[in-house]
Amino acid sequence: MSSKSLPYSKKDVYYDNAKFRHRSFVKMISQSLPTSNVKHHCMSCSTGKFLFLIMIFGVAYLMLTHTSPTNSVTGGFVKGSKNNSVEHITGGGIRFRNIFRKPPRLPPQLPPGEKGSTGNLGHERRKLNSDPKWIARQQDVKKAFIHAWSGYKKYAMGYDELMPVSKRGVDGLGGLGATVVDALDTAMIMGADEVVSEAGLWIEAHLSNRINQTGQVNLFETTIRVLGGLLSAYHLSSVEKGMDSTHKGTKPVVYLETAKNLADRLLSGFTSSPTAIPFGDVVLRDPSAHPAPDGRSSTSEVSSLQLEFNYLSSVSGDPKYSVEAMKVLEHMKTLPKVEGLVPIFINPSTGEFSGENIRLGSRGDSYYEYLLKVWLQKNQESNVTYLYDMYEEAMKGVRHRLVRKSIPNGLVFVGELPYGSDGSFSPKMDHLVCFLPGTLALGATKGITKKKAMTDSVINFEDLKNLKLAEDLAKTCFEMYSVTSTGLAPEIAYFHTEEFSEGGLDGGNKSSEYVNDIIIKPADRHNLLRPETVESLFVLYRITEDPKYREWGWQIFEAFEKYTRIDTGGYSSLDDVTSIPPHKRDKMETFFLGETLKYLYLLFGDSSVLPLDKFVFNTEAHPIPVEGTTKRG
């Protein structure tokens, strides 16, 4: 997840609007006899007849002297046995019918290259996970999504976001109905047909006009939320045939044409700049673009536009979108770095980094995410190998310079270098940094399971170190939730270290093992319904297949239900996660429907849906296919 908006900005951090068949005895004997030609030859000679009689008498003897075992068995296998290939043995004799028994018939399996190739959720959906508990929990997430949408539809349809307590809408992202577009592919994935219909019809009727008339928007936020949402909806409704959705309303071409209209205007952010680094603010109706008031752009913003523009070039046949977006990363390859780590600001006028502040939180996060994901999107092509090289170097830099352990219980966290590589270390970690465990795990196995990666010998020692760090950091991110009174994480946490300690600033849950490891300052106790932790739990569950990540996700979902749900519709961000009852902040960010609930739904669902080696999720959780891995519609 990338930099998101914090409507109430704080002095120390600036946030961006950022699954036998029984066989009869007669059939078993007949199938064990020689084939017809050989059988005819043998029966024509006395030796053959003699041998055949011996076999028949032997069969009769075995059946008379070996009775059925008293133990309960099913189909020749021990009932309840963990290993169904082990035959039951009683009184020193083996059941005769097991002698000639063929191996049990298994359901047909797809070839390795086809399994989960598209993630289609229609009639061909493979229900590999049919645990009733998780099916029910997944449906609970869908119900939450419907509840969130109902509030938005009733009180804020067409506005960017819902204020659920005030029961009204608010525009803070350019007035492009951001919640509608952000939520659409989530609805498609969930099979929420009514929402798909309502959102699709609104887009068809209103969005193009909004785009044509809108003034200033943020290039990054509009790209990841609106352009990304439209392109994902186009793919899911055309190539994936609407996922679980049966709705036949809005045609996929509407989403594509609207996306092209938007992107054509957003391109001015690139073409107006004197360097490869785009301006951050775009006026859509002109179109035109200009730098931010202080002349600088966020590093994460300019480097997190490529997945969307690359895919648009792919489906439109026009290379211009990809060409402009990729120039940014090609340029960044040439800039000086600190063990792959970069400052959080860059100047589009000079093309150089600005300042020394290094962090993986706001304004820095998705730079590292897209180095990996753009390389994966391009199907690991040789001409973009530089991106993976930059990613690997950066992760080594993270481990060397930013990773520490808290005291007294050793939680692994990622801190900051606010004054650069030569300055002091800060034990501060934004919730936004919790994207990193998922990214590290994805980079380690390239989207396949750890088990398969080990079996196929496609994972090296460096990958294993990153995967271990991913699991350690995911634990820390989860504990940032469980350490608070509400079970919801703060926006920012500090960690108790040998050099840093502040008393009286715990999360309020005195029963937590880590109550003394995590420090939460008063200004950082808000929760914006953010997705980064559940995103990483989703990726780590897919890759490690460890059920604890599902259980952690369920605990987080329950806390959202308990403390952020508004009865009249929608969910609200909170002011203070350490107090009960927490005061409602009266805002439902678009990413709660677009990301948080989507990742929870996928976490509790079938792992063949949107497989991680066939799709990359943009930093707003919109799935985009890896080039050459899905069929065109």
XYZ file of C-alpha atoms in Angstrom:
633
model
C 0.000 0.000 0.000
C 1.239 3.379 -0.737
C 0.975 6.771 0.869
C -2.573 7.636 1.814
C -4.355 10.696 3.071
C -4.465 11.802 6.654
C -7.111 14.519 6.889
C -5.719 15.649 10.207
C -2.030 16.035 9.419
C 0.511 15.894 12.235
C 3.539 18.049 12.732
C 6.160 15.287 12.566
C 4.771 13.350 9.554
C 3.198 14.552 6.334
C 0.646 12.119 4.869
C -0.584 11.910 1.305
C -4.203 11.818 0.197
C -1.674 9.010 0.447
C -10.692 -32.536 -3.451
C -12.885 -44.331 -4.339
C -14.473 -46.110 -5.903
C -15.218 -49.737 -4.751
C -14.258 -52.464 -7.232
C -16.134 -55.804 -7.383
C -14.280 -59.117 -6.840
C -15.292 -60.433 -10.316
C -14.026 -57.280 -11.997
C -10.836 -57.401 -10.008
C -10.109 -60.994 -11.125
C -11.006 -60.326 -14.742
C -8.787 -57.247 -14.855
C -5.891 -59.216 -13.326
C -6.000 -61.884 -16.091
C -3.701 -61.601 -19.117
C -4.842 -59.711 -22.178
C -6.973 -61.553 -24.732
C -4.215 -62.660 -27.119
C -1.912 -63.955 -24.404
C -4.833 -65.489 -22.530
C -5.938 -67.470 -25.645
C -2.390 -68.790 -26.185
C -1.944 -69.912 -22.577
C -5.330 -71.634 -22.343
C -4.558 -73.662 -25.476
C -1.784 -75.584 -23.717
C -2.000 -78.031 -20.793
C 0.575 -76.055 -18.807
C -1.557 -72.953 -19.069
C -4.668 -74.796 -17.899
C -2.753 -76.302 -14.948
C -1.445 -72.919 -13.835
C -4.902 -71.380 -14.167
C -6.408 -74.125 -11.898
C -3.677 -73.517 -9.301
C -4.511 -69.819 -9.252
C -8.259 -70.525 -8.806
C -7.627 -72.964 -5.895
C -5.273 -70.445 -4.339
C -7.923 -67.795 -4.489
C -10.499 -70.080 -2.872
C -8.052 -71.037 -0.086
C -7.250 -67.459 0.779
C -10.903 -66.482 0.908
C -11.812 -69.421 3.207
C -8.900 -69.017 5.632
C -8.748 -65.181 5.900
C -11.917 -63.653 7.207
C -12.602 -59.972 7.210
C -10.867 -58.054 9.932
C -12.975 -56.867 12.790
C -11.710 -53.305 12.550
C -13.888 -50.880 10.672
C -12.517 -50.035 7.261
C -13.768 -48.166 4.269
C -12.808 -49.123 0.738
C -9.827 -51.160 1.921
C -8.335 -48.259 3.946
C -8.168 -47.821 7.680
C -11.032 -45.612 8.741
C -9.715 -42.377 10.094
C -6.160 -43.150 9.087
C -4.037 -40.117 8.376
C -2.276 -41.996 5.607
C -4.851 -43.716 3.424
C -2.181 -45.612 1.495
C -1.493 -47.926 4.441
C -3.426 -51.253 4.225
C -5.028 -52.713 7.334
C -3.290 -55.864 8.659
C -5.043 -58.349 10.987
C -3.839 -61.701 12.427
C -0.834 -61.792 10.117
C -2.947 -61.858 6.928
C -3.551 -59.177 4.362
C -7.065 -58.739 3.012
C -7.059 -60.491 -0.373
C -9.013 -57.859 -2.235
C -6.230 -55.420 -1.487
C -3.678 -57.576 -3.339
C -5.092 -56.771 -6.757
C -6.464 -53.396 -5.872
C -5.384 -50.489 -8.035
C -4.462 -47.215 -6.388
C -7.486 -45.068 -5.516
C -8.771 -42.900 -8.328
C -8.037 -39.269 -7.722
C -9.886 -36.353 -9.271
C -8.351 -35.052 -12.483
C -5.571 -32.550 -11.933
C -4.723 -29.566 -14.078
C -1.214 -29.387 -15.498
C 1.094 -27.234 -13.373
C 1.069 -24.445 -15.917
C -2.718 -24.268 -16.032
C -3.673 -24.542 -12.394
C -5.049 -21.257 -11.289
C -3.953 -19.643 -14.519
C -6.656 -17.028 -14.553
C -8.308 -17.221 -11.186
C -11.741 -17.373 -12.862
C -14.456 -17.641 -10.257
C -17.267 -18.735 -12.585
C -18.471 -22.269 -13.299
C -14.870 -23.510 -13.539
C -13.959 -22.335 -10.055
C -11.830 -24.824 -8.150
C -12.908 -25.006 -4.520
C -9.622 -26.212 -3.091
C -10.513 -24.892 0.324
C -13.949 -25.966 1.504
C -13.531 -25.517 5.252
C -17.006 -24.350 6.382
C -15.491 -22.048 8.999
C -13.545 -20.018 6.482
C -16.361 -20.063 3.934
C -18.605 -18.546 6.607
C -15.995 -15.993 7.632
C -15.448 -14.989 4.037
C -19.179 -14.384 3.726
C -19.020 -12.225 6.857
C -16.496 -10.029 5.076
C -18.795 -9.812 2.067
C -21.631 -8.735 4.371
C -19.378 -6.048 5.799
C -18.600 -4.837 2.292
C -22.328 -4.663 1.453
C -22.905 -2.713 4.676
C -20.114 -0.282 3.866
C -21.438 0.210 0.332
C -25.030 0.671 1.555
C -24.001 3.617 3.680
C -22.016 5.156 0.859
C -24.844 4.631 -1.657
C -27.458 6.097 0.675
C -25.590 9.151 1.842
C -22.682 9.845 -0.490
C -23.205 8.311 -3.945
C -20.987 10.105 -6.425
C -18.845 11.753 -3.775
C -15.300 10.590 -3.230
C -15.879 9.385 0.327
C -18.545 8.816 2.986
C -18.679 10.540 6.338
C -20.750 7.783 8.040
C -21.468 9.555 11.318
C -22.554 12.788 9.644
C -24.319 10.772 6.909
C -22.983 12.838 4.059
C -20.414 12.707 1.287
C -17.178 14.593 0.880
C -14.820 15.191 -2.026
C -11.119 15.083 -1.308
C -9.753 13.263 -4.338
C -10.907 15.478 -7.153
C -14.617 14.632 -7.083
C -14.299 11.605 -9.367
C -16.480 9.320 -7.222
C -13.361 7.545 -5.975
C -15.231 5.121 -3.681
C -17.335 3.882 -6.627
C -14.302 3.022 -8.732
C -12.176 1.753 -5.855
C -14.946 -0.630 -4.694
C -15.982 -1.993 -8.110
C -13.454 -4.800 -8.566
C -13.941 -5.840 -4.920
C -17.631 -6.274 -5.703
C -16.774 -8.301 -8.809
C -14.443 -10.584 -6.851
C -17.068 -11.085 -4.142
C -19.889 -11.648 -6.605
C -21.818 -8.704 -5.171
C -23.887 -8.301 -8.346
C -26.053 -5.458 -7.153
C -23.053 -3.359 -6.227
C -21.368 -4.198 -9.537
C -24.477 -3.001 -11.342
C -24.846 0.186 -9.334
C -21.178 1.127 -9.580
C -20.953 0.247 -13.271
C -24.023 2.266 -14.189
C -22.746 5.284 -12.260
C -19.406 5.116 -14.048
C -21.133 4.804 -17.425
C -23.419 7.750 -16.751
C -21.167 10.157 -14.921
C -17.451 9.497 -14.768
C -16.354 10.673 -18.209
C -18.090 14.016 -17.695
C -16.508 14.345 -14.278
C -13.076 13.703 -15.759
C -13.622 16.270 -18.514
C -14.704 18.962 -16.052
C -12.463 18.315 -13.058
C -9.741 20.673 -12.033
C -6.687 19.745 -10.035
C -6.075 16.163 -8.908
C -3.091 14.325 -7.512
C -1.423 12.266 -10.262
C -0.555 9.378 -7.952
C -3.829 9.061 -6.048
C -5.898 9.335 -9.227
C -3.748 6.754 -10.990
C -3.767 4.095 -8.281
C -7.416 4.501 -7.258
C -9.372 5.565 -10.333
C -7.239 4.491 -13.288
C -6.206 1.278 -11.487
C -9.808 0.560 -10.510
C -11.107 1.051 -14.037
C -8.423 -1.167 -15.576
C -8.947 -3.956 -13.033
C -12.718 -3.794 -13.602
C -12.077 -3.993 -17.342
C -9.921 -7.098 -16.973
C -12.204 -8.864 -14.481
C -15.346 -8.175 -16.519
C -13.833 -9.116 -19.871
C -11.005 -11.637 -19.579
C -12.196 -13.116 -16.282
C -15.854 -12.874 -17.381
C -16.963 -10.957 -14.339
C -15.447 -13.309 -11.769
C -18.362 -14.509 -9.569
C -20.624 -11.832 -10.942
C -23.560 -12.702 -13.204
C -24.330 -9.088 -13.973
C -24.534 -8.355 -17.696
C -24.911 -4.597 -17.489
C -22.060 -2.195 -18.103
C -19.851 -3.404 -20.937
C -16.116 -3.787 -20.289
C -15.310 -1.347 -23.099
C -16.870 1.428 -21.004
C -14.235 0.912 -18.324
C -11.450 0.832 -20.908
C -12.539 3.940 -22.787
C -13.019 5.851 -19.540
C -9.557 4.768 -18.421
C -8.022 5.999 -21.682
C -9.754 9.362 -21.356
C -8.420 9.738 -17.843
C -4.906 8.571 -18.688
C -4.649 10.882 -21.684
C -5.174 13.796 -19.320
C -2.921 12.416 -16.604
C -0.092 12.183 -19.149
C 0.372 15.918 -18.868
C 1.989 15.255 -15.498
C 4.808 13.566 -17.415
C 4.966 15.693 -20.542
C 4.920 19.012 -18.680
C 7.978 18.182 -16.615
C 11.442 19.110 -17.868
C 12.795 15.789 -16.539
C 11.682 12.149 -16.438
C 10.130 12.834 -13.026
C 6.471 13.907 -13.439
C 4.777 16.823 -11.754
C 2.476 15.711 -8.937
C -0.555 17.917 -9.622
C -2.628 17.642 -12.811
C -5.523 19.791 -13.990
C -7.728 17.324 -15.901
C -9.969 19.729 -17.784
C -7.135 21.588 -19.499
C -5.145 19.308 -19.259
C -2.043 20.729 -17.663
C 0.264 20.013 -14.759
C 2.479 21.772 -12.285
C 4.755 20.881 -9.388
C 3.601 20.890 -5.764
C 3.880 24.216 -3.921
C 7.315 23.395 -2.543
C 8.488 22.109 -5.935
C 9.028 18.561 -4.743
C 7.259 15.248 -5.437
C 7.049 12.179 -3.203
C 9.423 9.434 -4.273
C 6.702 6.814 -3.750
C 4.223 8.779 -5.851
C 6.287 9.209 -9.011
C 7.558 5.626 -8.899
C 4.123 4.006 -8.365
C 2.415 4.747 -11.670
C 3.928 2.057 -13.883
C 1.673 -0.995 -13.326
C -1.363 0.963 -14.409
C 0.144 2.754 -17.409
C 1.916 -0.428 -18.588
C -1.341 -2.400 -18.559
C -3.209 0.362 -20.347
C -0.622 0.300 -23.134
C -0.997 -3.468 -23.325
C -4.803 -3.448 -23.710
C -5.069 -0.284 -25.794
C -2.188 -1.052 -28.153
C -0.770 2.416 -27.603
C 2.738 2.353 -26.107
C 2.750 6.009 -25.060
C 1.417 5.341 -21.561
C 4.060 2.751 -20.713
C 6.875 4.744 -22.327
C 6.266 7.804 -20.161
C 5.792 5.879 -16.925
C 8.813 3.639 -17.371
C 11.076 6.638 -17.978
C 10.721 7.400 -14.277
C 12.194 4.107 -13.105
C 14.847 4.143 -15.814
C 15.932 7.545 -14.561
C 15.836 6.498 -10.906
C 18.204 3.657 -11.746
C 20.881 6.268 -12.434
C 20.497 8.209 -9.176
C 22.783 7.741 -6.157
C 21.408 5.592 -3.331
C 22.396 4.398 0.116
C 22.576 0.602 -0.177
C 19.534 0.808 -2.452
C 17.641 3.110 -0.075
C 16.428 6.499 -1.293
C 15.155 9.769 0.198
C 11.385 10.291 0.317
C 11.395 13.422 -1.864
C 12.500 14.058 -5.448
C 12.531 17.256 -7.472
C 10.877 17.011 -10.933
C 12.617 20.162 -12.067
C 16.098 18.780 -11.499
C 15.399 15.042 -11.522
C 17.396 14.679 -8.294
C 16.446 13.416 -4.850
C 15.712 16.121 -2.321
C 16.593 15.945 1.357
C 18.000 12.994 3.269
C 14.978 11.467 5.038
C 14.914 7.698 4.405
C 11.900 5.621 5.442
C 9.578 2.909 4.180
C 6.517 4.677 5.515
C 4.664 7.573 3.920
C 6.219 9.012 0.748
C 8.748 6.151 0.535
C 6.807 2.895 0.709
C 5.538 1.967 -2.763
C 8.823 2.886 -4.487
C 10.205 -0.395 -3.143
C 6.923 -2.232 -3.811
C 6.836 -1.285 -7.504
C 10.486 -2.172 -8.161
C 9.425 -5.767 -7.559
C 5.906 -5.656 -8.951
C 6.714 -3.975 -12.256
C 9.415 -6.619 -12.836
C 6.830 -9.316 -12.033
C 4.220 -7.645 -14.256
C 6.695 -7.725 -17.128
C 7.011 -11.494 -16.520
C 10.580 -11.078 -15.311
C 11.794 -10.009 -18.754
C 15.503 -9.383 -19.220
C 15.055 -5.737 -20.207
C 13.664 -4.904 -16.772
C 16.092 -7.008 -14.731
C 17.506 -3.754 -13.382
C 14.304 -3.338 -11.365
C 14.794 -6.627 -9.522
C 18.440 -5.777 -8.978
C 17.394 -2.458 -7.424
C 14.820 -4.276 -5.259
C 17.352 -6.840 -4.021
C 19.883 -4.160 -3.183
C 17.250 -2.147 -1.331
C 16.108 -5.126 0.761
C 19.711 -5.789 1.756
C 19.899 -2.143 2.747
C 16.722 -2.452 4.796
C 18.093 -5.461 6.674
C 21.425 -3.761 7.275
C 20.383 -0.242 8.174
C 16.725 -0.171 9.224
C 15.883 -3.471 10.971
C 16.101 -3.573 14.780
C 14.572 -5.514 17.677
C 12.568 -4.060 20.524
C 13.096 -4.703 24.205
C 12.232 -6.519 26.333
C 10.648 -9.114 23.982
C 12.460 -8.718 20.664
C 9.847 -7.625 18.161
C 11.490 -7.087 14.767
C 10.673 -3.688 13.290
C 11.785 -1.318 10.525
C 12.806 2.128 11.659
C 13.786 5.345 9.888
C 16.802 7.499 9.100
C 15.246 10.984 9.230
C 18.608 12.704 8.792
C 20.067 10.332 6.217
C 22.581 7.515 6.364
C 24.926 9.426 8.657
C 22.217 10.582 11.052
C 20.604 8.994 14.065
C 18.207 6.039 13.846
C 14.554 6.520 14.790
C 12.569 3.509 16.140
C 9.424 4.839 14.460
C 7.334 2.628 12.185
C 4.248 3.780 10.287
C 1.416 1.301 9.818
C 2.103 1.899 6.122
C 5.368 -0.054 6.543
C 3.266 -3.190 7.094
C 3.077 -3.543 3.300
C 6.672 -4.789 3.511
C 6.107 -8.340 4.857
C 3.882 -9.101 1.868
C 6.327 -7.585 -0.593
C 9.275 -9.485 0.907
C 7.356 -12.785 0.729
C 6.272 -12.108 -2.840
C 9.837 -11.295 -3.829
C 11.146 -14.467 -2.173
C 8.985 -16.962 -4.109
C 7.704 -14.819 -6.991
C 4.133 -15.697 -5.981
C 4.297 -19.485 -5.732
C 4.141 -21.337 -2.411
C 7.283 -21.701 -0.339
C 6.848 -25.502 -0.550
C 6.818 -25.426 -4.364
C 9.696 -22.982 -4.490
C 11.785 -25.296 -2.285
C 10.784 -28.398 -4.284
C 11.631 -26.723 -7.577
C 14.849 -25.207 -6.168
C 13.913 -21.694 -7.247
C 14.526 -20.060 -3.894
C 17.997 -19.095 -2.684
C 19.537 -18.134 0.637
C 18.863 -14.431 0.102
C 15.194 -15.212 -0.590
C 14.956 -17.266 2.587
C 16.400 -14.405 4.626
C 13.804 -12.050 3.171
C 11.012 -14.544 3.835
C 12.132 -14.906 7.448
C 12.152 -11.139 7.819
C 8.668 -11.023 6.246
C 7.300 -13.417 8.863
C 8.983 -11.565 11.706
C 7.634 -8.218 10.541
C 4.125 -9.639 10.022
C 4.204 -10.739 13.657
C 5.135 -7.218 14.696
C 2.407 -5.677 12.550
C -0.172 -7.992 14.107
C 1.041 -7.165 17.606
C 0.552 -3.472 16.808
C -3.155 -4.424 16.723
C -3.344 -6.810 19.668
C -1.429 -4.478 21.981
C -4.221 -1.882 21.966
C -7.473 -1.772 23.913
C -9.561 -1.944 20.750
C -7.439 -4.552 18.934
C -6.833 -2.042 16.153
C -3.444 -0.623 15.221
C -2.414 3.009 15.556
C -1.233 5.003 12.563
C 2.306 5.123 13.958
C 4.152 3.113 16.596
C 7.513 3.595 18.257
C 9.520 0.724 19.702
C 11.262 0.512 23.039
C 14.992 0.073 22.427
C 18.170 0.473 24.458
C 18.422 4.046 23.192
C 14.732 5.012 23.162
C 12.085 4.712 25.830
C 8.994 6.636 26.927
C 6.823 5.565 29.841
C 3.054 5.646 30.106
C 2.434 5.373 26.380
C 1.370 1.747 25.928
C -1.567 0.549 23.833
C -3.892 -0.107 26.738
C -4.080 -3.913 26.536
C -2.214 -4.814 29.719
C -2.542 -8.553 28.983
C -0.442 -8.247 25.832
C 3.012 -9.816 26.011
C 4.346 -6.817 24.117
C 2.725 -4.024 26.114
C 6.164 -2.693 27.081
C 7.711 -3.058 23.610
C 5.371 -0.779 21.681
C 5.007 2.933 22.403
C 2.056 4.868 21.015
C 2.177 8.633 21.254
C -1.082 10.581 21.658
C -0.866 12.184 18.200
C -0.462 8.769 16.509
C -3.334 6.799 18.040
C -5.804 7.171 15.169
C -6.796 4.313 12.845
C -7.822 5.016 9.264
C -9.123 1.474 8.409
C -5.822 0.850 6.640
C -5.122 -2.366 4.629
C -1.359 -2.898 4.845
C -1.305 -5.521 7.606
C -4.149 -7.634 6.194
C -2.518 -7.306 2.766
C 0.657 -8.886 4.121
C -1.304 -11.568 6.005
C -3.018 -12.460 2.709
C 0.257 -12.755 0.800
C 2.013 -14.665 3.582
C -0.880 -17.135 3.909
C -0.815 -17.763 0.151
C 2.958 -18.342 0.192
C 3.581 -20.153 3.507
C 0.119 -21.790 3.848
C 0.379 -21.187 7.596
C -3.170 -20.884 9.044
C -2.060 -18.456 11.742
C -2.195 -15.632 9.230
C -5.893 -16.322 8.664
C -6.533 -16.383 12.394
C -4.752 -13.058 12.823
C -6.768 -11.584 9.983
C -10.000 -12.761 11.577
C -9.097 -11.107 14.870
C -8.467 -7.845 13.055
C -11.748 -8.125 11.131
C -13.656 -8.736 14.388
C -12.131 -5.598 15.870
C -13.172 -3.559 12.819
C -16.710 -4.928 13.194
C -16.856 -4.176 16.901
C -15.480 -0.663 16.944
C -15.748 0.934 13.496
C -19.126 -0.249 12.121
C -21.810 2.392 11.934
C -25.333 0.901 12.243
C -26.849 3.232 9.682
C -24.273 2.205 7.076
C -20.540 2.386 6.569
C -17.497 2.145 8.810
C -15.631 4.967 10.469
C -11.986 5.652 11.120
C -11.121 6.204 14.801
C -9.394 8.916 16.776
C -7.833 6.772 19.523
C -7.386 2.977 19.420
C -6.172 2.904 23.023
C -9.449 4.082 24.545
C -12.840 2.360 24.841
C -15.197 3.314 23.440
C -13.052 4.964 20.760
C -14.260 8.240 19.322
C -15.333 7.981 15.671
C -13.400 10.125 13.239
C -16.302 10.258 10.770
C -14.574 9.196 7.590
C -14.595 5.966 5.551
C -11.553 5.998 3.290
C -12.029 4.551 -0.204
C -9.318 1.983 0.489
C -11.451 0.271 3.165
C -13.677 -1.092 0.363
C -10.965 -1.172 -2.291
C -8.248 -2.843 -0.214
C -8.916 -3.798 3.409
C -12.109 -5.821 2.858
C -10.818 -7.216 -0.454
C -7.647 -8.585 1.128
C -9.609 -10.060 4.055
C -12.042 -11.742 1.629
C -9.160 -13.219 -0.388
C -7.316 -14.250 2.794
C -10.294 -16.364 3.896
C -10.968 -17.765 0.405
C -9.621 -20.196 -2.171
C -5.960 -19.690 -3.049
C -6.587 -20.434 -6.749
C -8.464 -17.166 -7.046
C -6.245 -14.427 -8.454
C -3.044 -16.463 -7.972
C -0.011 -14.421 -7.026
C 2.129 -15.796 -9.869
C -0.445 -14.615 -12.432
C -1.520 -11.280 -10.964
C 0.112 -8.347 -9.282
C -1.945 -6.064 -7.093
C -1.278 -2.400 -7.505
C -0.694 -0.354 -4.408
C -4.464 0.211 -4.130
C -5.137 -3.601 -4.324
C -6.410 -3.548 -7.907
C -5.349 -6.879 -9.541
C -3.483 -6.524 -12.825
C -2.448 -9.604 -14.863
C 1.169 -10.590 -15.374
C 1.965 -10.205 -19.053
C 1.430 -13.398 -21.081
C -0.221 -15.414 -18.282
C -3.922 -14.773 -18.918
C -6.020 -15.228 -22.023
C -7.399 -12.246 -23.805
C -11.182 -11.846 -23.790
